Amino acid sequence: MKIRYRLREALIGLSFIWIWIVGFLVFTCYPLIRTLLFSFSQVKITADGVKTTFIGWENYRNALFLNVEFGDTLATYFVETLVIVPIIVVFALIVSLLLNVKIRGKGIFRTIYFLPVIITSGPVIKQLMDQGATTLPGIQTIIEMSKLHESMPELLADLIVFLLTSFITILWFSGVQMLIFLAGLQKLDSSMYEAASIDGASRWESFWKLTLPALNPMIIVNMVYTVIMQSVFSLNPVITQIQSAMYDAKYGMGYSAAMAWIYFLVMLVLLSVLVLVTRQRETNR
Amino acid sequence: MASFQGTKMNPSRFHISQLKFYLILAPLSVFMVMPIIFIFSHSLKPMDELFAFPPRFFVQNPTMDNFRFLLSTFTVSGIPVSRYIFNSVVITVVTVFATIYISAAAGYAFSKKNFKLKNTLFSINTLALMFVPVAVSIPRYFLVVKLGLINDFSVNILPLLAMPVGLFLLKQFIDQIPNELIEAAQIDGANDFTIFRKIIIPMTMPAIATIAILAFQLSWNSIEPATLYVNDEELKNFAYYMSTFTATNNEVAGQGISAAAALIMFIPNLLIFIFMQSRVMNTMAHSGLK
């Protein structure tokens, strides 16, 4: 009897998940494995099918050591993402705290702050970027760039410029993160805060001691989400490079597959750095 | 600061202590609305303003010329526009509902059920999210050929269904639902499907609405299936049709047309957002948990 019950349970569980598993295996997993195989071989697409010859690590070697541009782009991507992701998450946290306060017109504000989601996930963002609408106009002239470069090491100066010019992008890419934070915030029990304030905690203290630890899982989720969204964003320079290599007869499919896998590994390192730092804080407490 | 709010979204009266929040929120919200205004104003720009350097944000002499150009090219091609729009509507509706169902069902199983390889599968899903989408397009093409789906209407829908983001987001939201609630429902005699329909779906409405918006965007704007897998003009979608204008026309006229096309393509996105946003923002408070 027990076994039959467990079997039934398993079948019910399976009935929820099987469509996803099939779709995932066919349309996501299989192509992924195929690119992994491609990355180790020379791929020739001929009239009667694909011809692959195994060449070992050569594609990787070429992409990493012979292609100067690719390494450069990867390095820039790494630094920029490492900086911008925490900023987006912190910004989303601040905004969601503000949007969780009891004020009039909160619903309207929430809608407005969520609005850019339809911009950034659509094709319109490209047009906006081409037009320069994602940067603050005139910011370059307001701060004297030359002075900034004189007084600071170049990498730091570049970073500051990057942050200032991409300020609007930060605002636009925080919609879903904000939603995740808001959901987390609304689960918090108000009696906890009352207890804290009776014990003499200020609002500031109760934010650090109550709100933030409670939101920690959300912060990790948001970190992951933001890294992924930033990295697979279709206008990301690394992606455009991979794409152009793919359709370029000089490089070919195998080479670009290797590039994609290198990029994937870099992204993985980046993600684990960010997640580990966030986790660290949790265990120290 | 973060107090639990009841079912009422807004406090009924304005108080001077709220002013400091407005001072921060209002200026930032200007930036948030900016892109929408830009799309509208851009499509109304006459030729000289489209090419103005430095580019202007607001239109100065609004004109409907771009739309007139676009309409005149509409009539030239062989297949009526309505056909493309019909295809797009069918594709989008099916994709959105199927994506929601698949992601929610899988998210429920991943979050509340125990089975072998559960964590491994979910990690693979998260990792798959990170892989460069363009890099898999060629293997995916081979796959579509192998499955015999080339020139099949369903190819517009199927590749979009396995949306890893959807599962990722929904699992995070379903994790928030306390197990006690589900146990209580089980004691009351609810089976898994009832729990799924009556508890999981209503309580994760904000996430579902978000995924609906994302899935809508994905399928409404995607030109990949139409360019890669479908040769038959009658099976292609509206996004593809619109993209042909911007690609084939000459550079100068193309700019205006593409600005107008962008607006037309964008309006359904905006509508779905307006339709969905109240669900995104409101339901968390009704869910009956703290």
XYZ file of C-alpha atoms in Angstrom:
575
model
C 0.000 0.000 0.000
C 2.754 2.350 0.994
C 4.650 1.728 -2.197
C 1.601 2.430 -4.285
C 1.048 5.669 -2.447
C 4.614 6.737 -3.067
C 4.353 5.793 -6.694
C 1.240 7.883 -7.017
C 2.961 10.809 -5.341
C 5.884 10.512 -7.732
C 3.562 10.370 -10.715
C 1.728 13.466 -9.597
C 5.014 15.261 -9.098
C 6.106 14.151 -12.514
C 2.896 15.324 -14.109
C 3.730 18.850 -13.017
C 7.207 18.807 -14.358
C 7.403 16.568 -17.394
C 6.543 19.202 -20.008
C 9.222 21.419 -18.650
C 11.796 18.628 -18.574
C 11.087 17.615 -22.157
C 11.184 21.190 -23.421
C 14.285 21.931 -21.462
C 16.176 18.861 -22.623
C 15.235 19.359 -26.239
C 15.505 23.106 -26.719
C 18.032 24.127 -24.102
C 20.172 21.203 -23.035
C 20.745 19.597 -26.384
C 21.900 22.774 -28.161
C 24.177 23.537 -25.215
C 25.909 20.177 -25.442
C 26.171 20.592 -29.176
C 27.990 23.923 -28.775
C 30.341 22.306 -26.279
C 31.234 19.702 -28.888
C 31.564 22.377 -31.556
C 33.959 24.346 -29.418
C 36.477 21.528 -29.555
C 36.299 21.052 -33.268
C 36.594 22.759 -36.569
C 33.126 23.121 -37.975
C 32.464 23.293 -41.677
C 28.933 23.731 -42.851
C 28.650 22.223 -46.285
C 25.779 21.475 -48.595
C 25.395 17.925 -47.310
C 25.498 18.665 -43.615
C 27.914 19.716 -40.934
C 31.436 18.407 -40.922
C 33.322 18.511 -37.665
C 36.946 17.581 -37.096
C 38.224 17.326 -33.569
C 41.021 19.801 -32.890
C 41.211 19.837 -29.116
C 41.804 23.123 -27.328
C 42.867 25.048 -30.383
C 39.715 27.184 -30.597
C 40.145 28.166 -26.976
C 43.798 28.950 -27.451
C 43.045 31.098 -30.465
C 40.249 32.984 -28.756
C 42.206 33.681 -25.598
C 45.712 34.343 -26.854
C 45.499 35.353 -30.487
C 42.395 37.518 -30.364
C 43.463 40.614 -28.464
C 40.097 42.311 -28.743
C 38.170 39.475 -27.145
C 40.327 39.363 -24.037
C 40.039 43.111 -23.659
C 36.272 43.093 -23.985
C 36.020 40.282 -21.470
C 38.147 42.148 -18.952
C 36.085 45.316 -19.337
C 32.898 43.314 -19.018
C 34.163 41.643 -15.862
C 35.074 44.876 -14.087
C 32.000 46.770 -15.201
C 29.600 44.031 -14.212
C 31.328 43.502 -10.888
C 30.707 47.157 -10.127
C 27.317 47.687 -11.659
C 25.559 44.627 -10.236
C 25.874 45.567 -6.551
C 24.845 49.106 -7.451
C 21.720 47.919 -9.231
C 20.832 45.640 -6.333
C 21.401 48.345 -3.721
C 19.458 50.843 -5.773
C 16.578 48.401 -6.157
C 16.660 47.801 -2.416
C 16.515 51.511 -1.607
C 13.714 52.140 -4.062
C 11.708 49.192 -2.815
C 12.109 50.402 0.766
C 10.843 53.795 -0.311
C 7.981 52.222 -2.218
C 7.019 50.189 0.806
C 6.459 53.242 3.004
C 2.923 54.403 3.513
C 2.582 57.362 1.220
C -0.148 58.578 -1.027
C 0.136 57.557 -4.652
C 2.346 54.601 -3.861
C 0.606 52.445 -6.435
C 1.362 54.940 -9.174
C 4.995 55.171 -8.182
C 5.346 51.406 -8.132
C 3.913 51.202 -11.615
C 6.217 53.905 -12.899
C 9.285 52.266 -11.421
C 8.350 48.935 -12.912
C 7.642 50.454 -16.311
C 11.190 50.249 -17.768
C 10.916 46.452 -17.663
C 9.074 46.591 -20.948
C 11.780 48.787 -22.408
C 14.848 46.854 -21.404
C 13.545 43.476 -22.423
C 12.341 44.692 -25.797
C 14.069 45.807 -28.958
C 13.441 49.482 -28.285
C 16.450 49.814 -26.015
C 18.771 49.615 -28.996
C 17.187 52.630 -30.586
C 17.407 54.519 -27.328
C 21.068 53.697 -26.970
C 21.817 54.724 -30.527
C 20.206 58.045 -29.825
C 22.225 58.520 -26.685
C 19.128 58.644 -24.541
C 20.563 56.254 -21.982
C 23.314 58.606 -20.973
C 22.940 61.822 -19.094
C 23.470 64.546 -21.650
C 26.304 66.879 -20.875
C 27.661 64.866 -17.996
C 30.973 64.608 -19.756
C 31.327 68.356 -19.781
C 30.054 68.952 -16.279
C 32.852 67.026 -14.692
C 36.069 67.914 -16.289
C 37.205 64.606 -17.582
C 40.802 65.583 -17.984
C 41.058 66.559 -14.347
C 39.541 63.311 -13.258
C 42.130 61.436 -15.247
C 44.987 63.454 -13.812
C 44.106 62.980 -10.199
C 43.237 59.287 -10.303
C 44.555 56.061 -11.738
C 43.069 55.464 -15.131
C 41.024 52.399 -14.277
C 39.307 54.178 -11.413
C 38.626 57.266 -13.496
C 37.158 55.145 -16.267
C 34.938 53.419 -13.747
C 33.586 56.674 -12.393
C 32.840 57.942 -15.864
C 31.159 54.645 -16.683
C 28.986 54.857 -13.588
C 27.939 58.422 -14.196
C 27.095 57.832 -17.814
C 25.210 54.626 -17.153
C 23.200 56.062 -14.310
C 19.979 55.902 -16.283
C 20.657 52.336 -17.333
C 20.954 51.410 -13.663
C 17.550 52.899 -13.049
C 16.006 51.047 -15.950
C 17.405 47.645 -15.155
C 16.132 47.454 -11.610
C 12.460 46.717 -12.222
C 12.272 42.983 -11.562
C 14.783 43.208 -8.718
C 12.578 45.801 -7.084
C 9.600 43.507 -7.401
C 11.484 40.657 -5.716
C 12.517 42.946 -2.862
C 9.010 44.312 -2.442
C 7.639 40.789 -2.198
C 10.211 40.040 0.481
C 9.509 43.240 2.371
C 5.808 42.597 2.529
C 6.366 39.272 4.223
C 8.047 40.989 7.166
C 6.027 41.061 10.322
C 5.277 44.510 11.679
C 5.125 43.224 15.258
C 8.820 42.443 14.970
C 9.509 46.113 14.387
C 7.269 47.126 17.238
C 9.157 44.814 19.554
C 12.430 46.242 18.341
C 11.328 49.812 18.859
C 10.101 48.994 22.377
C 13.549 47.631 23.076
C 14.898 50.987 22.015
C 16.113 50.258 18.498
C 16.091 53.172 16.113
C 14.737 52.787 12.610
C 18.250 52.758 11.284
C 19.221 49.954 13.634
C 16.155 47.920 12.902
C 16.889 48.224 9.207
C 20.344 46.732 9.657
C 19.362 44.142 12.252
C 15.932 43.107 11.039
C 15.211 44.098 7.457
C 18.543 43.350 5.879
C 19.087 39.868 7.326
C 15.526 38.948 6.418
C 16.152 40.097 2.867
C 19.431 38.258 2.457
C 18.035 35.396 0.358
C 16.367 37.999 -1.851
C 19.662 39.805 -2.231
C 21.339 36.645 -3.476
C 18.480 35.948 -5.884
C 18.738 39.485 -7.178
C 22.492 39.268 -7.574
C 22.104 36.154 -9.696
C 19.280 37.664 -11.692
C 21.119 40.924 -12.324
C 24.350 39.261 -13.406
C 22.453 37.057 -15.815
C 20.347 39.844 -17.245
C 23.352 42.088 -17.714
C 25.401 39.337 -19.299
C 22.951 37.940 -21.794
C 21.600 41.370 -22.680
C 21.663 41.356 -26.463
C 23.668 44.571 -26.774
C 26.437 43.410 -24.487
C 29.728 43.962 -26.396
C 30.944 40.424 -25.698
C 27.784 38.990 -27.208
C 27.988 41.123 -30.317
C 31.543 39.947 -30.774
C 30.577 36.287 -30.445
C 27.747 36.805 -32.869
C 29.878 38.451 -35.512
C 32.497 35.711 -35.165
C 29.833 33.087 -35.693
C 28.841 34.307 -39.128
C 32.372 35.199 -40.121
C 33.971 32.684 -42.484
C 37.384 33.430 -41.007
C 36.420 32.232 -37.528
C 33.419 29.947 -37.888
C 31.088 28.158 -35.559
C 33.623 26.210 -33.534
C 35.611 29.306 -32.705
C 32.587 31.306 -31.616
C 31.341 28.349 -29.558
C 34.665 28.370 -27.743
C 34.257 32.096 -27.157
C 30.801 31.514 -25.766
C 32.081 28.893 -23.348
C 34.921 31.106 -22.181
C 32.420 33.872 -21.611
C 30.207 31.458 -19.719
C 33.073 30.475 -17.408
C 34.001 34.107 -16.780
C 30.372 34.794 -15.912
C 30.350 31.834 -13.553
C 33.427 33.144 -11.730
C 31.846 36.569 -11.471
C 28.641 35.147 -10.132
C 30.343 33.008 -7.519
C 32.425 35.976 -6.343
C 29.310 38.062 -5.829
C 27.295 35.309 -4.201
C 30.147 34.307 -1.907
C 30.613 37.888 -0.733
C 26.911 38.161 0.021
C 26.842 34.797 1.821
C 29.921 35.706 3.839
C 28.081 38.583 5.415
C 25.315 36.244 6.443
C 27.543 33.748 8.239
C 29.501 36.451 10.041
C 26.438 37.706 11.780
C 10.228 51.654 7.668
C 9.051 48.410 6.241
C 5.741 47.895 7.834
C 3.270 45.342 6.731
C 0.475 46.884 4.814
C -3.060 45.671 4.718
C -5.232 45.333 1.718
C -5.388 49.064 1.300
C -2.640 50.217 -0.958
C -2.526 53.933 -0.267
C -3.091 55.807 2.943
C -6.135 57.967 2.623
C -4.619 61.270 3.556
C -1.559 63.181 2.619
C 0.652 64.101 5.525
C 3.568 66.482 5.623
C 5.849 63.678 6.833
C 5.407 61.956 3.494
C 6.971 64.853 1.660
C 10.552 63.616 1.979
C 9.679 60.452 0.104
C 8.113 62.396 -2.722
C 11.244 64.473 -2.994
C 13.226 61.347 -3.838
C 10.649 59.375 -5.751
C 9.256 62.053 -8.036
C 12.488 63.177 -9.755
C 13.596 59.587 -10.327
C 10.274 58.648 -11.823
C 10.903 61.224 -14.553
C 13.783 59.071 -15.759
C 11.588 56.013 -15.679
C 8.954 57.479 -17.969
C 11.504 59.015 -20.293
C 11.975 56.093 -22.697
C 8.234 55.844 -23.311
C 8.005 59.522 -24.128
C 11.040 59.167 -26.323
C 9.502 56.418 -28.446
C 6.401 58.478 -29.069
C 8.248 61.666 -29.789
C 10.829 59.916 -31.952
C 8.229 58.477 -34.292
C 6.761 61.932 -34.867
C 10.040 63.490 -35.873
C 10.426 64.785 -39.440
C 13.426 63.655 -41.440
C 15.773 66.463 -40.533
C 15.219 65.970 -36.830
C 15.783 62.220 -37.015
C 19.254 62.859 -38.320
C 20.000 65.881 -36.198
C 23.288 65.825 -34.407
C 23.451 65.932 -31.453
C 20.208 63.934 -31.341
C 17.265 65.718 -29.805
C 15.087 64.101 -27.228
C 11.820 65.889 -27.948
C 10.259 66.458 -31.316
C 10.013 70.055 -32.419
C 7.801 69.927 -35.497
C 5.674 66.816 -35.063
C 4.546 65.181 -38.283
C 2.721 62.020 -39.252
C 4.930 61.473 -42.308
C 6.651 58.410 -40.898
C 3.350 56.647 -40.427
C 2.203 57.633 -43.878
C 5.381 56.131 -45.373
C 4.863 53.001 -43.386
C 1.231 52.650 -44.497
C 2.123 53.146 -48.124
C 4.675 50.323 -47.978
C 2.088 48.144 -46.229
C -0.044 47.982 -49.316
C 2.707 46.999 -51.738
C 3.556 43.522 -50.513
C 1.588 40.440 -51.537
C 0.218 39.090 -48.284
C -2.201 41.239 -46.288
C -0.857 42.726 -43.075
C -3.715 41.205 -41.157
C -2.267 37.761 -41.815
C 0.984 38.653 -40.035
C -0.896 40.258 -37.186
C -3.109 37.193 -36.844
C -0.051 34.931 -36.728
C 1.569 37.115 -34.123
C -1.521 37.184 -31.936
C -1.916 33.412 -32.025
C 1.775 32.812 -31.355
C 1.885 35.306 -28.526
C -1.272 34.162 -26.760
C -0.275 30.511 -26.883
C 3.286 31.264 -25.772
C 2.238 33.418 -22.836
C -0.280 30.969 -21.417
C 1.845 27.895 -22.042
C 4.919 29.534 -20.535
C 3.010 30.528 -17.425
C 1.553 27.074 -16.980
C 4.815 25.235 -17.594
C 6.926 27.516 -15.419
C 4.419 27.595 -12.584
C 3.889 23.838 -12.577
C 7.606 23.129 -12.746
C 8.294 25.826 -10.159
C 5.795 24.222 -7.789
C 7.393 20.820 -8.194
C 10.891 22.249 -7.792
C 9.951 24.193 -4.719
C 7.587 21.948 -2.785
C 8.231 18.420 -3.994
C 11.137 16.159 -3.301
C 12.565 14.067 -6.051
C 15.935 12.836 -7.180
C 18.172 15.271 -9.028
C 15.953 18.178 -7.983
C 18.767 20.508 -7.026
C 20.950 19.421 -9.900
C 18.223 20.114 -12.424
C 17.504 23.516 -10.976
C 21.187 24.476 -10.986
C 21.417 23.387 -14.593
C 18.449 25.603 -15.328
C 20.155 28.580 -13.709
C 23.347 27.859 -15.579
C 21.469 27.534 -18.845
C 20.110 31.003 -18.202
C 23.638 32.286 -18.315
C 24.591 30.855 -21.642
C 24.880 33.258 -24.545
C 21.653 32.897 -26.494
C 23.178 33.572 -29.907
C 25.722 30.788 -29.509
C 23.058 28.103 -29.420
C 21.163 29.379 -32.438
C 22.971 27.187 -34.961
C 22.693 23.913 -32.983
C 19.078 24.805 -32.377
C 18.591 25.159 -36.087
C 19.967 21.650 -36.679
C 17.624 20.380 -34.023
C 14.619 22.003 -35.632
C 15.607 20.432 -38.934
C 15.973 17.032 -37.297
C 12.568 17.287 -35.672
C 11.079 18.169 -39.033
C 9.685 21.427 -37.784
C 11.030 23.627 -40.545
C 8.186 25.556 -42.092
C 5.820 24.359 -39.412
C 3.692 26.886 -37.598
C 4.499 25.398 -34.204
C 8.175 26.280 -34.591
C 7.202 29.857 -33.840
C 6.066 28.768 -30.404
C 8.002 25.704 -29.234
C 11.523 27.105 -28.834
C 10.198 29.977 -26.738
C 8.404 27.779 -24.233
C 11.356 26.584 -22.219
C 11.956 29.976 -20.646
C 14.542 29.456 -17.899
C 13.920 32.948 -16.454
C 10.310 32.053 -15.847
C 11.132 28.987 -13.811
C 13.882 30.847 -11.966
C 11.605 33.689 -10.878
C 8.606 31.542 -10.078
C 10.547 29.091 -7.956
C 11.866 31.965 -5.861
C 8.323 33.192 -5.276
C 6.878 29.768 -4.546
C 9.682 29.218 -2.015
C 8.140 32.083 -0.047
C 4.862 30.276 0.448
C 5.028 28.550 3.841
C 4.789 24.776 3.801
C 2.257 24.925 6.645
C -0.250 26.503 4.313
C 0.070 23.660 1.841
C -0.073 21.079 4.614
C -3.213 22.686 5.970
C -4.771 22.465 2.535
C -3.765 18.816 2.264
C -5.395 18.054 5.610
C -8.524 19.720 4.342
C -8.471 17.238 1.492
C -7.040 19.274 -1.336
C -5.051 17.365 -3.903
C -2.016 18.690 -5.710
C -3.942 20.179 -8.569
C -6.293 22.022 -6.254
C -3.346 23.330 -4.259
C -1.686 24.427 -7.459
C -4.793 26.187 -8.732
C -6.135 27.647 -5.496
C -2.968 28.456 -3.570
C 0.129 28.577 -5.718
C -1.270 30.524 -8.659
C -3.090 33.242 -6.682
C -0.240 33.733 -4.258
C 2.427 34.124 -6.880
C 0.369 36.435 -9.057
C 3.001 39.213 -9.115
C 5.607 36.791 -10.433
C 3.161 35.283 -12.884
C 2.197 38.694 -14.173
C 5.862 39.581 -14.547
C 6.497 36.405 -16.490
C 3.450 37.114 -18.607
C 4.948 40.480 -19.486
C 8.362 38.975 -20.227
C 6.952 36.096 -22.259
C 4.758 38.485 -24.183
C 7.751 40.620 -25.043
C 9.795 37.605 -26.010
C 7.307 36.183 -28.439
C 5.815 39.391 -29.773
C 9.201 40.843 -30.637
C 11.019 37.726 -31.733
C 12.070 37.555 -35.338
C 14.380 34.577 -34.893
C 11.927 31.779 -35.782
C 10.583 33.696 -38.751
C 14.028 34.384 -40.178
C 15.635 31.042 -39.426
C 13.037 28.305 -39.425
C 10.159 29.477 -41.587
C 10.356 30.020 -45.324
C 6.676 30.338 -45.952
C 5.676 34.008 -45.876
C 2.211 33.164 -44.629
C 3.568 31.661 -41.433
C 5.767 34.543 -40.411
C 4.913 36.946 -37.651
C 4.316 40.656 -37.469
C 7.669 41.478 -35.882
C 9.407 39.908 -38.846
C 7.200 41.858 -41.238
C 8.063 45.107 -39.522
C 11.753 44.295 -39.520
C 11.750 43.853 -43.309
C 11.015 47.541 -43.758
C 13.883 48.713 -41.683
C 16.275 46.290 -43.314
C 15.446 46.536 -46.993
C 14.526 50.162 -47.437
C 17.198 52.714 -48.096
C 18.935 54.186 -45.099
C 17.305 57.594 -45.128
C 13.655 56.699 -45.529
C 14.264 53.625 -43.399
C 15.035 55.716 -40.337
C 11.640 57.340 -40.293
C 9.836 54.110 -41.036
C 11.737 52.252 -38.374
C 10.866 54.915 -35.825
C 7.194 54.575 -36.678
C 7.445 50.783 -36.772
C 9.085 50.797 -33.363
C 6.143 52.693 -31.945
C 3.598 50.358 -33.506
C 5.500 47.332 -32.251
C 5.810 48.910 -28.847
C 2.192 49.827 -28.203
C 1.019 46.246 -27.514
C 3.841 45.923 -24.986
C 2.635 49.032 -23.244
C -0.960 47.807 -23.292
C -0.070 44.445 -21.789
C 1.943 46.230 -19.145
C -0.940 48.498 -18.197
C -3.237 45.502 -18.162
C -0.908 43.455 -15.979
C 0.616 46.000 -13.646
C -2.182 46.102 -11.105
C -1.701 42.364 -10.641
C 2.028 42.808 -10.300
C 1.742 45.457 -7.649
C -1.333 44.668 -5.641
C -1.862 41.047 -4.884
C 0.997 40.451 -2.490
C -0.964 42.211 0.205
C -4.048 40.041 -0.239
C -2.286 36.754 0.047
C -3.075 36.323 3.713
C 0.404 35.660 4.988
C 2.955 37.666 6.780
